Every structure is written in C-alpha cells, then in structure tokens.
Amino acid sequence: MELTVIVEIDQRSDVPIYEQLHRQLIAAIAGDELSPGDSLPSVRSLAVDLGINLHTVNKAYALLRDEGYIVMRRGAGATVAEHDGGGEAPNRTAEAQDERMGEKLYRLALAYRARGGDSAAFLDATKRQCERAYGVRSSQSVTDGATKGNQGR
C-alpha cells in the first residue's frame, strides 16, 4: 500500500516545509491512516507530486527514520515501521525515541514556566492535548490509559 493520506504544504507558513511534511506523516501514523508496513512514495515521486525540492522530502524522511517512524531500505524505499516487534534493535529505538520525547516535554515545561505558568496549568494544558491526540473526552480515560500502559514497565 502506498501513501493514502493527503499532504498539504503551506508555502506561506513559518514552519519549514520538511517539518510540515514530518508532522503530517506522524499525524497520519498516529491516526491509523498509515499502518506498519505501508509503503511511502519515493523521495523523488513525493517531491514531484508536492512541487517541492527532493532534498526537502529527503530531510523529512531522514528525520522520520531517525525517530523510528519509518524504515528506509536501499532499493525497497520507505515503509512505516513496525511497532510491535520484539528484539533488541526495536527496543533500543523505542527507548531512544522515548528519551528524545522526554527531553522535548521538559523543554516545553521550561518554556511554559519561563512564561510565568505554573505546573498545574501546564499539566492541564498537557492533558487537553493528550485528549485531543487520543480522541478521548473523559479525563478519567486518559488517566486509566496511562496507568494501563505503564503497568508492564
């Protein structure tokens, strides 16, 4: 299966084009529009389709690869990474990705604090974004899901 999501690039946005592509592909994976094993278009093909430089697409793909969202194989192209596989390499990748996300959350918390926000307000804002990402309306469901997800750790 090849990319079935619609990618929209805003040439006037302050967000760099590679970052727009990066964000939209992560959202497509998180929203189950792209599943593990799905093929992505070649760098060249996607660049032509979107009317952007192939180095821009390559940068987005490389970032997605480095973060563990996609796998790139010479001659076989890019596919959405499997997330349920055991073994050492996937675990190391997941651990490294969790560490990077933790650092990003820390920087967000520092930025929020620097603007005068307190920890309760930051946690409330974080909870709302989590509910938005997971499509959860009840705060209890977010808490229950987090508890269930951490039981095996």
C-alpha positions as a Markdown table, in Angstrom:
| # | Residue | x | y | z |
|---|---|---|---|---|
| 1 | Met | 0.0 | 0.0 | 0.0 |
| 2 | Glu | 1.3 | 3.5 | -0.8 |
| 3 | Leu | 0.7 | 6.8 | 0.8 |
| 4 | Thr | -3.0 | 7.3 | 1.0 |
| 5 | Val | -3.1 | 10.5 | 3.1 |
| 6 | Ile | -3.4 | 13.9 | 1.7 |
| 7 | Val | -0.3 | 16.0 | 2.5 |
| 8 | Glu | -0.9 | 19.8 | 2.3 |
| 9 | Ile | 2.1 | 22.1 | 2.2 |
| 10 | Asp | 1.6 | 25.7 | 3.0 |
| 11 | Gln | 4.3 | 27.6 | 1.2 |
| 12 | Arg | 3.5 | 30.8 | 3.2 |
| 13 | Ser | 3.8 | 29.1 | 6.6 |
| 14 | Asp | 6.6 | 30.0 | 9.0 |
| 15 | Val | 7.0 | 26.2 | 9.6 |
| 16 | Pro | 9.7 | 24.8 | 7.3 |
| 17 | Ile | 8.3 | 22.6 | 4.6 |
| 18 | Tyr | 10.2 | 19.5 | 5.7 |
| 19 | Glu | 8.7 | 20.0 | 9.2 |
| 20 | Gln | 5.2 | 20.3 | 7.8 |
| 21 | Leu | 5.7 | 17.0 | 6.0 |
| 22 | His | 7.2 | 15.4 | 9.1 |
| 23 | Arg | 4.3 | 16.5 | 11.3 |
| 24 | Gln | 1.6 | 15.4 | 8.8 |
| 25 | Leu | 3.1 | 11.9 | 8.4 |
| 26 | Ile | 3.4 | 11.4 | 12.2 |
| 27 | Ala | -0.2 | 12.5 | 12.5 |
| 28 | Ala | -1.2 | 10.0 | 9.7 |
| 29 | Ile | 0.6 | 7.2 | 11.6 |
| 30 | Ala | -0.9 | 8.2 | 14.9 |
| 31 | Gly | -4.4 | 8.4 | 13.3 |
| 32 | Asp | -4.1 | 5.0 | 11.7 |
| 33 | Glu | -4.2 | 6.5 | 8.2 |
| 34 | Leu | -0.8 | 4.8 | 7.7 |
| 35 | Ser | -0.1 | 1.4 | 9.2 |
| 36 | Pro | 3.1 | -0.5 | 9.9 |
| 37 | Gly | 4.4 | -1.9 | 6.6 |
| 38 | Asp | 2.7 | 0.7 | 4.4 |
| 39 | Ser | 4.9 | 1.9 | 1.7 |
| 40 | Leu | 5.6 | 5.6 | 1.3 |
| 41 | Pro | 6.3 | 7.2 | -2.1 |
| 42 | Ser | 9.9 | 7.6 | -3.2 |
| 43 | Val | 11.6 | 10.8 | -2.3 |
| 44 | Arg | 11.6 | 11.9 | -5.9 |
| 45 | Ser | 8.0 | 11.0 | -6.5 |
| 46 | Leu | 6.6 | 12.8 | -3.5 |
| 47 | Ala | 8.8 | 15.8 | -4.3 |
| 48 | Val | 7.3 | 16.0 | -7.8 |
| 49 | Asp | 3.7 | 15.4 | -6.5 |
| 50 | Leu | 4.0 | 18.2 | -3.9 |
| 51 | Gly | 6.1 | 20.5 | -6.1 |
| 52 | Ile | 8.9 | 20.8 | -3.6 |
| 53 | Asn | 12.6 | 20.1 | -3.7 |
| 54 | Leu | 13.6 | 16.4 | -3.3 |
| 55 | His | 16.1 | 17.4 | -0.6 |
| 56 | Thr | 13.2 | 18.7 | 1.5 |
| 57 | Val | 11.4 | 15.4 | 1.3 |
| 58 | Asn | 14.7 | 13.5 | 2.0 |
| 59 | Lys | 15.2 | 15.6 | 5.1 |
| 60 | Ala | 11.7 | 14.8 | 6.4 |
| 61 | Tyr | 12.1 | 11.1 | 5.6 |
| 62 | Ala | 15.6 | 11.1 | 7.3 |
| 63 | Leu | 14.1 | 12.7 | 10.4 |
| 64 | Leu | 11.2 | 10.2 | 10.5 |
| 65 | Arg | 13.7 | 7.4 | 10.1 |
| 66 | Asp | 15.9 | 8.7 | 12.9 |
| 67 | Glu | 12.9 | 8.9 | 15.2 |
| 68 | Gly | 11.8 | 5.4 | 14.4 |
| 69 | Tyr | 8.6 | 6.1 | 12.5 |
| 70 | Ile | 9.7 | 4.7 | 9.1 |
| 71 | Val | 12.3 | 2.3 | 7.8 |
| 72 | Met | 14.3 | 3.1 | 4.7 |
| 73 | Arg | 15.9 | 0.3 | 2.6 |
| 74 | Arg | 18.0 | 1.0 | -0.4 |
| 75 | Gly | 16.1 | -0.2 | -3.5 |
| 76 | Ala | 12.9 | -1.0 | -1.4 |
| 77 | Gly | 12.0 | 2.5 | -0.4 |
| 78 | Ala | 10.5 | 3.8 | 2.8 |
| 79 | Thr | 7.8 | 1.9 | 4.8 |
| 80 | Val | 6.0 | 2.7 | 8.1 |
| 81 | Ala | 8.0 | 1.0 | 10.9 |
| 82 | Glu | 6.6 | -1.9 | 12.9 |
| 83 | His | 6.0 | -1.1 | 16.5 |
| 84 | Asp | 5.1 | -4.4 | 18.0 |
| 85 | Gly | 8.3 | -6.3 | 17.1 |
| 86 | Gly | 10.5 | -7.6 | 19.9 |
| 87 | Gly | 14.2 | -7.9 | 19.7 |
| 88 | Glu | 17.0 | -5.6 | 20.7 |
| 89 | Ala | 17.0 | -3.1 | 17.9 |
| 90 | Pro | 13.3 | -2.1 | 18.1 |
| 91 | Asn | 13.6 | -1.7 | 21.9 |
| 92 | Arg | 16.7 | 0.5 | 21.7 |
| 93 | Thr | 15.0 | 2.6 | 19.0 |
| 94 | Ala | 11.9 | 3.0 | 21.2 |
| 95 | Glu | 14.0 | 3.8 | 24.3 |
| 96 | Ala | 15.9 | 6.4 | 22.4 |
| 97 | Gln | 12.7 | 7.9 | 21.0 |
| 98 | Asp | 11.1 | 8.0 | 24.5 |
| 99 | Glu | 14.2 | 9.8 | 25.7 |
| 100 | Arg | 14.0 | 12.4 | 23.0 |
| 101 | Met | 10.3 | 12.9 | 23.6 |
| 102 | Gly | 11.0 | 13.3 | 27.3 |
| 103 | Glu | 13.6 | 16.0 | 26.6 |
| 104 | Lys | 11.1 | 17.8 | 24.3 |
| 105 | Leu | 8.4 | 17.7 | 27.1 |
| 106 | Tyr | 11.0 | 19.0 | 29.5 |
| 107 | Arg | 11.8 | 21.9 | 27.2 |
| 108 | Leu | 8.1 | 22.6 | 26.8 |
| 109 | Ala | 7.7 | 22.6 | 30.6 |
| 110 | Leu | 10.6 | 25.0 | 30.9 |
| 111 | Ala | 9.2 | 27.3 | 28.3 |
| 112 | Tyr | 5.8 | 27.3 | 30.0 |
| 113 | Arg | 7.4 | 28.1 | 33.3 |
| 114 | Ala | 9.5 | 30.9 | 31.8 |
| 115 | Arg | 6.3 | 32.5 | 30.6 |
| 116 | Gly | 5.0 | 32.5 | 34.2 |
| 117 | Gly | 2.8 | 29.4 | 34.0 |
| 118 | Asp | 2.6 | 27.1 | 37.0 |
| 119 | Ser | 2.9 | 23.3 | 36.9 |
| 120 | Ala | -0.9 | 22.7 | 37.5 |
| 121 | Ala | -1.7 | 24.9 | 34.4 |
| 122 | Phe | 1.0 | 23.1 | 32.4 |
| 123 | Leu | -0.4 | 19.7 | 33.3 |
| 124 | Asp | -3.9 | 20.8 | 32.4 |
| 125 | Ala | -2.8 | 22.0 | 29.0 |
| 126 | Thr | -0.8 | 18.8 | 28.5 |
| 127 | Lys | -3.9 | 16.7 | 29.4 |
| 128 | Arg | -6.1 | 18.6 | 26.9 |
| 129 | Gln | -3.5 | 18.0 | 24.2 |
| 130 | Cys | -3.3 | 14.3 | 25.1 |
| 131 | Glu | -7.1 | 14.0 | 25.0 |
| 132 | Arg | -7.0 | 15.7 | 21.6 |
| 133 | Ala | -4.3 | 13.3 | 20.3 |
| 134 | Tyr | -6.1 | 10.2 | 21.5 |
| 135 | Gly | -9.6 | 11.4 | 20.8 |
| 136 | Val | -10.5 | 10.9 | 24.5 |
| 137 | Arg | -13.1 | 13.2 | 26.0 |
| 138 | Ser | -13.1 | 11.9 | 29.6 |
| 139 | Ser | -10.1 | 12.9 | 31.8 |
| 140 | Gln | -10.6 | 9.6 | 33.6 |
| 141 | Ser | -10.0 | 7.6 | 30.4 |
| 142 | Val | -6.7 | 9.4 | 29.8 |
| 143 | Thr | -5.6 | 8.6 | 33.3 |
| 144 | Asp | -6.8 | 5.0 | 33.0 |
| 145 | Gly | -4.9 | 4.5 | 29.7 |
| 146 | Ala | -1.7 | 5.9 | 31.1 |
| 147 | Thr | -1.9 | 3.6 | 34.1 |
| 148 | Lys | -2.6 | 0.6 | 32.0 |
| 149 | Gly | 0.2 | 1.5 | 29.6 |
| 150 | Asn | 2.7 | 1.8 | 32.4 |
| 151 | Gln | 1.8 | -1.5 | 34.2 |
| 152 | Gly | 4.3 | -3.5 | 32.3 |
| 153 | Arg | 7.2 | -1.2 | 32.9 |
